[in-house]
Tab-separated table of C-alpha atoms and ligand atoms in Angstrom:
chain	number	residue	atom	x	y	z
K	1	MET	CA	19.423	120.437	226.217
K	2	PRO	CA	21.030	121.449	229.746
K	3	ARG	CA	23.669	123.906	229.592
K	4	SER	CA	25.708	122.576	232.560
K	5	ARG	CA	26.987	119.624	231.138
K	6	ALA	CA	28.382	118.967	227.897
K	7	ALA	CA	26.324	117.352	224.949
K	8	SER	CA	26.585	113.705	224.464
K	9	VAL	CA	26.851	112.361	221.088
K	10	ALA	CA	25.698	108.481	220.222
K	11	VAL	CA	27.149	107.597	216.665
K	12	ILE	CA	25.778	104.667	214.563
K	13	GLY	CA	27.961	102.421	212.837
K	14	ALA	CA	32.004	101.966	213.125
K	15	GLY	CA	32.789	102.261	209.525
K	16	VAL	CA	35.471	104.872	208.555
K	17	GLY	CA	33.035	107.548	208.573
K	18	GLY	CA	31.950	107.225	212.285
K	19	CYS	CA	35.481	106.405	213.390
K	20	ALA	CA	36.538	109.466	211.482
K	21	LEU	CA	33.691	111.455	213.154
K	22	VAL	CA	34.780	110.173	216.770
K	23	ALA	CA	38.503	110.835	215.909
K	24	GLN	CA	37.925	114.344	214.494
K	25	LEU	CA	35.648	115.182	217.434
K	26	ARG	CA	38.156	114.464	220.222
K	27	ARG	CA	40.882	115.934	218.258
K	28	ARG	CA	39.071	119.336	218.288
K	29	GLY	CA	38.714	119.129	222.046
K	30	PHE	CA	35.340	117.682	222.490
K	31	ARG	CA	35.155	116.168	225.648
K	32	GLY	CA	31.587	115.141	226.001
K	33	PRO	CA	30.219	111.608	226.265
K	34	LEU	CA	30.682	109.982	222.997
K	35	SER	CA	29.273	106.432	222.180
K	36	LEU	CA	29.624	104.116	219.031
K	37	TRP	CA	27.337	101.389	218.160
K	38	GLU	CA	28.193	98.880	215.631
K	39	THR	CA	26.538	95.534	214.638
K	40	GLY	CA	29.831	93.843	213.481
K	41	ARG	CA	32.400	92.160	215.765
K	42	GLY	CA	34.665	95.071	215.590
K	43	PRO	CA	35.055	98.373	213.820
K	44	GLY	CA	35.694	98.703	209.899
K	45	GLY	CA	32.382	98.083	208.108
K	46	ARG	CA	33.261	97.939	204.593
K	47	ALA	CA	36.698	98.363	205.287
K	48	SER	CA	37.212	95.614	207.855
K	49	THR	CA	39.080	92.355	207.563
K	50	ARG	CA	37.845	88.868	208.138
K	51	ARG	CA	40.069	87.136	210.518
K	52	SER	CA	40.107	83.810	212.455
K	53	ARG	CA	40.111	82.907	215.815
K	54	SER	CA	41.664	79.541	215.147
K	55	ASP	CA	43.866	81.061	212.381
K	56	PRO	CA	45.460	83.919	213.672
K	57	ALA	CA	47.773	84.588	210.725
K	58	LEU	CA	44.698	85.058	208.363
K	59	ALA	CA	43.279	88.410	207.543
K	60	ILE	CA	41.268	88.919	204.320
K	61	ASP	CA	40.492	92.449	203.125
K	62	HIS	CA	37.228	91.040	202.021
K	63	GLY	CA	35.750	94.901	201.481
K	64	SER	CA	38.058	97.706	200.338
K	65	PRO	CA	41.431	96.389	199.937
K	66	LEU	CA	42.919	99.773	199.960
K	67	LEU	CA	41.982	103.463	199.987
K	68	ASN	CA	42.965	106.138	197.462
K	69	ILE	CA	43.419	109.983	197.850
K	70	THR	CA	42.643	111.923	194.997
K	71	ALA	CA	43.140	115.840	195.988
K	72	GLU	CA	45.818	117.502	196.850
K	73	ALA	CA	44.906	118.356	200.315
K	74	GLY	CA	44.088	115.097	201.722
K	75	PRO	CA	41.903	114.592	204.651
K	76	GLU	CA	43.382	115.681	208.252
K	77	LEU	CA	43.246	112.499	209.621
K	78	LEU	CA	45.632	111.103	206.851
K	79	ALA	CA	48.926	112.203	208.529
K	80	PRO	CA	48.278	110.939	212.084
K	81	LEU	CA	47.183	107.759	211.008
K	82	LEU	CA	50.377	107.333	208.870
K	83	ALA	CA	52.392	108.462	211.615
K	84	GLY	CA	50.814	106.022	213.820
K	85	GLU	CA	51.448	103.014	211.102
K	86	TRP	CA	47.943	102.384	210.849
K	87	ILE	CA	47.931	102.648	207.338
K	88	THR	CA	50.977	102.509	204.967
K	89	PRO	CA	51.415	103.413	201.192
K	90	TRP	CA	50.530	100.960	198.952
K	91	SER	CA	53.076	99.871	196.301
K	92	GLY	CA	51.326	97.050	194.369
K	93	LEU	CA	50.776	97.017	190.474
K	94	MET	CA	47.094	97.355	189.167
K	95	ALA	CA	46.567	95.910	185.885
K	96	LEU	CA	43.284	96.579	183.719
K	97	LEU	CA	41.430	93.855	181.993
K	98	GLU	CA	39.761	95.008	178.938
K	99	GLY	CA	37.091	93.059	177.522
K	100	GLU	CA	38.138	89.269	177.147
K	101	SER	CA	41.883	89.369	177.696
K	102	LYS	CA	43.490	92.450	177.077
K	103	LEU	CA	45.758	93.130	180.050
K	104	HIS	CA	47.139	96.658	180.617
K	105	ILE	CA	49.689	96.444	183.560
K	106	GLY	CA	50.315	99.200	185.393
K	107	ARG	CA	46.729	101.297	184.276
K	108	PRO	CA	44.625	101.857	187.402
K	109	ASP	CA	41.022	102.682	187.459
K	110	ALA	CA	39.260	105.366	189.412
K	111	LEU	CA	39.875	103.237	192.588
K	112	GLY	CA	43.314	103.310	191.928
K	113	LEU	CA	43.984	107.141	191.179
K	114	GLY	CA	46.060	109.431	193.323
K	115	ALA	CA	48.111	108.228	196.386
K	116	LEU	CA	47.122	104.673	197.352
K	117	TYR	CA	47.142	103.143	200.871
K	118	ALA	CA	46.431	100.058	202.850
K	119	GLY	CA	45.834	99.355	206.544
K	120	ARG	CA	49.317	97.915	208.026
K	121	GLY	CA	48.220	94.250	208.584
K	122	GLY	CA	44.601	94.563	207.396
K	123	MET	CA	42.238	97.337	206.185
K	124	ASP	CA	40.423	97.209	209.771
K	125	HIS	CA	43.449	99.112	210.969
K	126	LEU	CA	42.528	101.969	209.453
K	127	CYS	CA	39.584	102.284	212.028
K	128	ARG	CA	41.090	101.043	214.934
K	129	GLY	CA	43.883	103.400	214.323
K	130	LEU	CA	41.151	106.351	214.119
K	131	LEU	CA	39.889	105.041	217.500
K	132	THR	CA	43.154	105.075	218.833
K	133	LEU	CA	43.617	108.700	217.692
K	134	ALA	CA	40.194	109.437	219.465
K	135	GLU	CA	41.448	107.429	222.947
K	136	ALA	CA	44.707	109.668	222.577
K	137	ALA	CA	43.129	112.916	222.396
K	138	GLY	CA	40.414	113.064	225.019
K	139	PRO	CA	37.959	110.890	227.354
K	140	SER	CA	37.466	107.089	226.312
K	141	VAL	CA	34.863	106.361	223.547
K	142	GLN	CA	32.244	104.132	224.430
K	143	ALA	CA	32.476	101.344	221.705
K	144	HIS	CA	29.795	98.836	221.554
K	145	TYR	CA	30.184	95.845	219.088
K	146	GLY	CA	27.814	93.207	218.037
K	147	THR	CA	24.863	95.564	218.993
K	148	LEU	CA	22.333	96.072	216.464
K	149	ILE	CA	20.187	99.579	216.847
K	150	ARG	CA	16.944	98.548	215.741
K	151	HIS	CA	14.602	101.640	217.133
K	152	LEU	CA	15.232	105.110	217.546
K	153	GLU	CA	13.039	107.841	219.169
K	154	VAL	CA	13.232	111.094	220.934
K	155	GLY	CA	12.230	110.946	224.615
K	156	PRO	CA	10.350	113.080	226.652
K	157	SER	CA	13.478	114.923	227.857
K	158	GLY	CA	14.279	115.471	224.040
K	159	ALA	CA	17.327	112.920	223.999
K	160	TRP	CA	17.522	110.400	221.228
K	161	ARG	CA	17.139	106.960	222.575
K	162	LEU	CA	18.411	104.044	221.133
K	163	LEU	CA	16.902	100.473	221.757
K	164	ASP	CA	17.659	97.036	220.384
K	165	ARG	CA	15.259	94.711	218.569
K	166	ASP	CA	13.562	93.855	221.864
K	167	GLY	CA	12.675	97.374	222.750
K	168	VAL	CA	15.378	97.341	225.442
K	169	LEU	CA	16.711	101.072	225.838
K	170	LEU	CA	20.678	100.931	225.194
K	171	ALA	CA	21.464	104.547	225.378
K	172	GLU	CA	20.384	108.390	225.442
K	173	ALA	CA	22.400	111.082	223.899
K	174	ASP	CA	21.642	114.468	223.044
K	175	TRP	CA	22.777	114.272	219.218
K	176	LEU	CA	22.171	111.227	217.091
K	177	VAL	CA	24.820	110.788	214.173
K	178	LEU	CA	23.869	108.197	211.682
K	179	GLY	CA	27.135	106.732	210.028
K	180	SER	CA	25.354	104.423	207.720
K	181	THR	CA	22.209	104.942	205.599
K	182	LEU	CA	20.838	101.311	207.089
K	183	LEU	CA	18.461	103.046	209.799
K	184	ALA	CA	17.082	105.640	207.358
K	185	HIS	CA	16.907	103.422	204.058
K	186	PRO	CA	14.229	100.983	202.893
K	187	ARG	CA	16.249	98.175	202.474
K	188	SER	CA	16.301	97.617	206.020
K	189	CYS	CA	12.887	96.832	205.433
K	190	LEU	CA	13.591	93.961	202.894
K	191	LEU	CA	16.646	92.908	204.432
K	192	PHE	CA	15.119	92.777	208.140
K	193	ASP	CA	11.778	92.271	207.229
K	194	TRP	CA	10.647	95.703	209.370
K	195	PRO	CA	7.608	96.886	209.051
K	196	GLU	CA	8.787	100.646	208.555
K	197	VAL	CA	11.912	102.657	208.066
K	198	PRO	CA	13.423	103.059	211.707
K	199	MET	CA	14.615	106.753	211.181
K	200	ALA	CA	11.447	107.631	209.021
K	201	ARG	CA	9.363	106.730	211.974
K	202	ALA	CA	11.440	108.507	214.767
K	203	ALA	CA	11.449	111.706	212.460
K	204	ALA	CA	7.576	111.815	212.016
K	205	ALA	CA	7.263	112.699	215.287
K	206	LEU	CA	9.660	115.678	215.185
K	207	GLY	CA	8.495	117.992	212.119
K	208	ASP	CA	12.018	119.103	211.312
K	209	LEU	CA	11.800	119.839	207.518
K	210	GLN	CA	15.255	119.660	206.732
K	211	LEU	CA	15.639	116.169	208.547
K	212	ASP	CA	12.548	114.978	206.413
K	213	HIS	CA	14.382	116.346	203.456
K	214	ALA	CA	17.677	114.407	204.341
K	215	LEU	CA	15.525	111.258	205.211
K	216	THR	CA	13.684	111.299	201.312
K	217	THR	CA	17.169	111.959	199.897
K	218	ILE	CA	18.780	108.907	201.466
K	219	ALA	CA	15.714	106.852	200.679
K	220	GLY	CA	16.427	107.424	196.992
K	221	ILE	CA	20.107	106.657	197.163
K	222	ARG	CA	20.432	103.437	194.921
K	223	TRP	CA	23.683	101.142	195.729
K	224	GLU	CA	25.543	98.865	194.064
K	225	ALA	CA	25.888	95.476	195.167
K	226	ARG	CA	28.943	93.007	195.065
K	227	SER	CA	29.290	88.994	195.770
K	228	ASN	CA	32.856	88.404	196.755
K	229	LEU	CA	34.082	85.144	196.250
K	230	LEU	CA	37.163	84.845	198.993
K	231	LEU	CA	39.977	82.175	198.393
K	232	VAL	CA	42.873	80.934	200.305
K	233	PHE	CA	45.559	79.057	199.074
K	234	ASP	CA	48.182	76.925	200.865
K	235	ALA	CA	51.809	78.156	200.767
K	236	GLU	CA	52.488	75.755	197.792
K	237	ARG	CA	49.443	76.760	195.876
K	238	ALA	CA	49.975	79.985	196.263
K	239	ILE	CA	53.101	80.335	194.399
K	240	PRO	CA	51.631	81.103	191.105
K	241	TRP	CA	49.635	83.790	192.586
K	242	ARG	CA	52.022	85.514	194.475
K	243	SER	CA	54.328	85.562	191.074
K	244	LEU	CA	52.042	87.447	189.337
K	245	PRO	CA	53.435	91.075	188.161
K	246	PHE	CA	49.973	92.833	189.807
K	247	ALA	CA	48.165	92.843	192.807
K	248	LEU	CA	44.987	93.807	191.868
K	249	VAL	CA	42.919	93.529	188.221
K	250	ASN	CA	40.547	95.930	187.654
K	251	PHE	CA	37.711	95.065	184.822
K	252	ASP	CA	36.307	97.325	182.199
K	253	ALA	CA	32.807	97.487	181.169
K	254	ALA	CA	33.155	94.937	178.690
K	255	ALA	CA	35.246	92.543	181.026
K	256	GLN	CA	32.569	93.026	183.741
K	257	GLN	CA	30.023	91.807	181.229
K	258	ARG	CA	32.204	89.022	179.848
K	259	TRP	CA	33.602	87.684	183.282
K	260	GLY	CA	30.793	88.673	185.928
K	261	LEU	CA	33.820	90.246	187.482
K	262	ARG	CA	34.721	93.773	188.634
K	263	ARG	CA	38.005	93.246	190.785
K	264	ILE	CA	40.519	90.877	191.624
K	265	SER	CA	42.329	91.198	194.679
K	266	ILE	CA	45.271	89.560	195.409
K	267	GLN	CA	46.691	89.325	199.070
K	268	PRO	CA	50.014	87.483	200.001
K	269	LEU	CA	49.822	86.532	203.620
K	270	PRO	CA	53.500	86.582	205.607
K	271	ASP	CA	53.093	82.894	206.079
K	272	GLY	CA	53.430	82.061	202.215
K	273	ARG	CA	49.805	81.221	201.927
K	274	CYS	CA	47.853	83.844	199.559
K	275	VAL	CA	44.426	85.138	199.903
K	276	VAL	CA	42.670	86.244	196.418
K	277	VAL	CA	39.351	87.747	196.525
K	278	ALA	CA	36.878	88.410	193.528
K	279	HIS	CA	34.558	91.175	193.427
K	280	SER	CA	31.434	90.280	191.179
K	281	SER	CA	30.100	92.948	188.662
K	282	ASP	CA	27.199	94.806	189.838
K	283	SER	CA	25.130	93.095	187.585
K	284	PHE	CA	26.344	89.565	188.776
K	285	ALA	CA	25.528	90.366	192.320
K	286	ALA	CA	21.865	91.923	191.512
K	287	ASP	CA	21.201	88.370	190.053
K	288	HIS	CA	22.485	86.679	193.139
K	289	LEU	CA	20.992	89.128	195.963
K	290	ASP	CA	19.374	86.399	197.844
K	291	VAL	CA	22.722	84.215	198.118
K	292	TYR	CA	24.534	85.685	201.528
K	293	GLY	CA	27.379	83.256	201.764
K	294	SER	CA	26.742	81.031	205.043
K	295	ARG	CA	29.802	82.402	206.751
K	296	SER	CA	28.855	85.741	206.286
K	297	ALA	CA	27.774	88.379	208.885
K	298	ALA	CA	24.487	89.123	207.365
K	299	ALA	CA	23.648	85.120	207.285
K	300	ARG	CA	24.402	84.918	210.912
K	301	MET	CA	22.583	88.077	211.893
K	302	LEU	CA	19.325	87.086	209.933
K	303	ALA	CA	19.850	83.598	211.273
K	304	LEU	CA	19.177	82.363	207.645
K	305	PRO	CA	18.806	78.921	206.951
K	306	PRO	CA	21.729	77.328	204.882
K	307	ASP	CA	21.110	77.194	201.277
K	308	GLU	CA	24.149	75.290	200.413
K	309	GLY	CA	23.211	74.462	196.809
K	310	ARG	CA	22.734	77.850	195.720
K	311	GLU	CA	25.811	78.986	197.450
K	312	GLU	CA	28.126	76.336	195.740
K	313	THR	CA	26.580	77.504	192.363
K	314	VAL	CA	27.585	81.082	192.908
K	315	ILE	CA	30.927	80.016	194.117
K	316	GLU	CA	31.338	77.816	190.922
K	317	ALA	CA	30.397	80.708	188.511
K	318	LEU	CA	32.780	82.864	190.258
K	319	SER	CA	35.432	80.392	190.541
K	320	GLN	CA	35.193	79.498	186.761
K	321	ALA	CA	35.464	83.273	185.781
K	322	VAL	CA	38.735	83.664	187.827
K	323	VAL	CA	40.194	80.763	186.505
K	324	GLN	CA	39.689	81.352	183.008
K	325	CYS	CA	39.765	85.157	182.904
K	326	LEU	CA	43.171	84.855	184.480
K	327	ALA	CA	44.455	81.666	182.208
K	328	PRO	CA	46.599	83.466	180.071
K	329	TRP	CA	48.626	84.695	183.156
K	330	ILE	CA	48.672	81.962	185.386
K	331	ASP	CA	49.840	78.484	184.222
K	332	GLY	CA	47.230	75.918	185.251
K	333	VAL	CA	45.684	77.878	187.576
K	334	GLU	CA	43.092	76.042	189.398
K	335	VAL	CA	40.772	77.155	192.466
K	336	SER	CA	39.536	73.841	193.531
K	337	SER	CA	42.273	73.315	196.381
K	338	ALA	CA	41.536	76.758	197.975
K	339	ASP	CA	39.321	77.303	201.059
K	340	SER	CA	36.735	79.268	199.667
K	341	GLN	CA	33.793	81.418	200.899
K	342	LEU	CA	31.171	83.614	199.941
K	343	MET	CA	30.748	87.297	200.924
K	344	ARG	CA	27.587	89.378	199.841
K	345	TRP	CA	27.767	93.113	200.070
K	346	GLY	CA	23.934	94.212	199.356
K	347	ALA	CA	25.274	97.963	199.904
K	348	ALA	CA	28.610	98.324	198.605
K	349	PHE	CA	29.009	101.300	196.696
K	350	PRO	CA	26.349	104.253	196.730
K	351	VAL	CA	24.948	105.756	193.357
K	352	PRO	CA	25.684	109.498	192.800
K	353	PRO	CA	24.493	111.568	193.896
K	354	GLY	CA	24.051	110.790	197.173
K	355	LEU	CA	23.270	113.011	200.356
K	356	PRO	CA	24.216	116.838	199.991
K	357	SER	CA	26.394	118.342	202.351
K	358	GLU	CA	24.017	120.978	203.359
K	359	LEU	CA	21.761	118.159	204.928
K	360	MET	CA	24.836	116.371	206.533
K	361	LEU	CA	23.713	118.589	209.833
K	362	CYS	CA	19.961	118.650	210.925
K	363	SER	CA	20.489	120.926	213.645
K	364	GLY	CA	16.610	121.272	214.840
K	365	SER	CA	16.489	117.574	215.553
K	366	ARG	CA	20.331	117.251	216.697
K	367	VAL	CA	21.027	114.658	213.987
K	368	GLY	CA	23.946	114.423	212.065
K	369	PHE	CA	25.494	112.284	209.082
K	370	CYS	CA	28.568	110.814	207.814
K	371	GLY	CA	29.920	108.181	205.554
K	372	ASP	CA	30.729	107.621	201.963
K	373	TYR	CA	27.131	108.291	200.924
K	374	LEU	CA	27.708	112.321	201.520
K	375	THR	CA	28.352	114.247	198.294
K	376	GLY	CA	31.815	115.784	197.991
K	377	VAL	CA	35.401	114.573	197.109
K	378	GLY	CA	35.691	111.176	197.428
K	379	PHE	CA	32.168	110.176	197.254
K	380	GLY	CA	31.292	106.320	197.634
K	381	ARG	CA	35.316	105.637	198.728
K	382	ILE	CA	36.841	105.623	201.766
K	383	GLU	CA	38.403	109.270	201.108
K	384	GLY	CA	34.885	110.635	201.123
K	385	ALA	CA	33.971	108.748	204.474
K	386	LEU	CA	36.724	110.222	205.954
K	387	ARG	CA	36.171	113.575	204.974
K	388	SER	CA	32.512	113.254	205.675
K	389	GLY	CA	33.538	112.435	209.092
K	390	GLU	CA	35.936	115.357	209.607
K	391	ARG	CA	33.439	117.921	207.908
K	392	LEU	CA	30.435	116.952	210.367
K	393	ALA	CA	32.776	116.889	213.479
K	394	ASP	CA	33.478	120.730	212.132
K	395	GLY	CA	29.596	121.357	211.804
K	396	LEU	CA	29.005	119.869	215.368
K	397	LEU	CA	31.170	122.436	216.724
K	398	GLN	CA	30.584	125.318	214.750
K	399	ALA	CA	26.917	124.997	215.151
K	400	GLY	CA	27.256	125.262	218.617
K	401	GLY	CA	25.705	121.643	219.005
K	402	VAL	CA	28.543	120.228	220.693
K	403	GLU	CA	31.497	122.049	222.659
K	404	GLY	CA	35.137	121.345	221.486
K	405	ARG	CA	38.243	123.891	221.809
K	406	ARG	CA	37.885	127.020	219.951
K	407	SER	CA	40.282	126.698	216.851
J	1	FAD	C1	33.891	95.011	197.924
J	1	FAD	C2	34.252	96.508	198.337
J	1	FAD	C3	35.324	97.382	197.294
J	1	FAD	C4	35.617	98.317	197.911
J	1	FAD	N1	36.647	98.887	197.482
J	1	FAD	C5	37.175	100.036	197.802
J	1	FAD	C6	38.430	100.473	197.274
J	1	FAD	O1	39.101	100.287	196.751
J	1	FAD	N2	38.705	102.302	197.502
J	1	FAD	C7	37.707	102.605	198.255
J	1	FAD	O2	38.167	103.776	198.470
J	1	FAD	N3	36.669	102.400	198.780
J	1	FAD	C8	36.044	101.265	198.478
J	1	FAD	N4	35.106	100.578	198.885
J	1	FAD	C9	34.030	101.473	199.614
J	1	FAD	C10	34.522	101.821	201.135
J	1	FAD	O3	34.752	100.394	201.707
J	1	FAD	C11	33.727	102.467	201.490
J	1	FAD	O4	33.402	103.574	200.919
J	1	FAD	C12	33.812	102.722	203.221
J	1	FAD	O5	34.144	101.737	203.935
J	1	FAD	C13	32.600	103.247	203.673
J	1	FAD	O6	32.726	103.727	204.712
J	1	FAD	P1	31.449	104.082	205.860
J	1	FAD	O7	31.859	104.420	207.106
J	1	FAD	O8	30.907	105.392	205.004
J	1	FAD	O9	30.521	102.823	205.832
J	1	FAD	P2	30.394	101.638	206.093
J	1	FAD	O10	31.501	100.761	205.944
J	1	FAD	O11	29.372	100.816	205.722
J	1	FAD	O12	30.242	101.610	208.169
J	1	FAD	C14	28.823	101.598	208.333
J	1	FAD	C15	28.860	100.563	209.852
J	1	FAD	O13	27.533	100.997	210.439
J	1	FAD	C16	27.035	99.610	210.723
J	1	FAD	N5	25.794	99.705	211.017
J	1	FAD	C17	24.962	100.000	210.549
J	1	FAD	N6	23.492	100.193	210.796
J	1	FAD	C18	23.843	99.734	211.991
J	1	FAD	C19	22.901	99.572	213.016
J	1	FAD	N7	21.217	99.673	213.121
J	1	FAD	N8	23.333	99.065	214.248
J	1	FAD	C20	24.586	98.916	214.572
J	1	FAD	N9	25.627	99.300	213.274
J	1	FAD	C21	25.042	99.328	212.181
J	1	FAD	C22	27.508	98.565	209.887
J	1	FAD	O14	27.959	97.151	210.508
J	1	FAD	C23	29.168	99.313	209.337
J	1	FAD	O15	30.303	98.499	209.991
J	1	FAD	C24	34.961	99.164	198.678
J	1	FAD	C25	33.541	98.682	199.388
J	1	FAD	C26	33.114	97.232	198.882
J	1	FAD	C27	32.218	96.699	199.650
């Protein structure tokens, strides 16, 4: 790597992990070229907000509806995110449904422990806030949305090369960071019908045992899936939903088995409407993995033909479960008048143990990993993704991989 210029870093994935890394690198004084590559239309990943150009008041947190910080010493990025009002303390009430119909209001599950926060005006504001912190601390980050990185390779100069599906070179950088496991996990081959895992192919030419170890570990990570039903009620029909004494219902193991649901998140909109997002159980999603939802990003990206019959069946099954399980608390609940759509998360939650922190930085091949799939506090949650970005930034700076301010 030439010594005369700052090293460049390319980050794949503008989820919480990738955005936290970018923010923390800049806050720590790294001034080199930083690019961020994201296949979605904006930042957020699994903590994004579905918005509509034709209906600007509509905001649906279709992945994570909030974040919880469980350790006393929160991630460093939390304070500036709060100060900038990108996130705000979440004060809704949680309930736990046990078995068929035993509801405990005020009892959280593992995703509700500790201090709770939500994006202000939508969960995507968390990542937007992180990117704004980055911009405020140093040179602009080159963010590229709507761009799927398909191929990775190391060029003759030793730089990492990022290419699109047609093999067109999009960028070269000294360091590569994977803010998602997609390019390193066999699920990419199943999803896209690719002949090989892109990162494994690139690594084969490098002979870096640490990188090989990291990639084998990532390839072995199992992911829980979710099929989420998104419902939007008009102001009149929203009244019973907005009057409920809880904003989020979690389902215990027996309730998940009974209803096929893991969670119901109730999201009132400022204009009187109400969004309800029903997250399926892992086993329900596993049984319907090939039903993406015609309005989902995956269906668009894969150019899948509509499968309205099967989609309707899944929507109907989840709708009925919502109606029946909430019947004791909502008088005459019905969902047929709601605008409904399906959103499938094929890789919603990583199953422990994940990628050990000591493998997050492979200096020999100039590769870093961040995201909720790294072991440590907050694994599988936004807290873990935030912390992983911060840890990787420190690792990159301490390893002398990239240069920032001495702290
Ligand atoms: C339904 C649901 C509910 C959840 N509820 C909670 C909760 O209550 N609390 C909580 O803390 N967490 C929750 N989570 C988990 C939380 O959303 C994640 O832990 C967190 O968002 C992970 O962030 P990340 O940056 O690690 O990964 P991601 O959000 O997955 O970000 C990775 C990004 O990389 C992009 N990408 C991948 N490959 C490529 C490529 N080749 N080219 C370009 N871009 C690429 C993806 O599009 C994505 O945007 C929930 C998740 C889901 C799905």
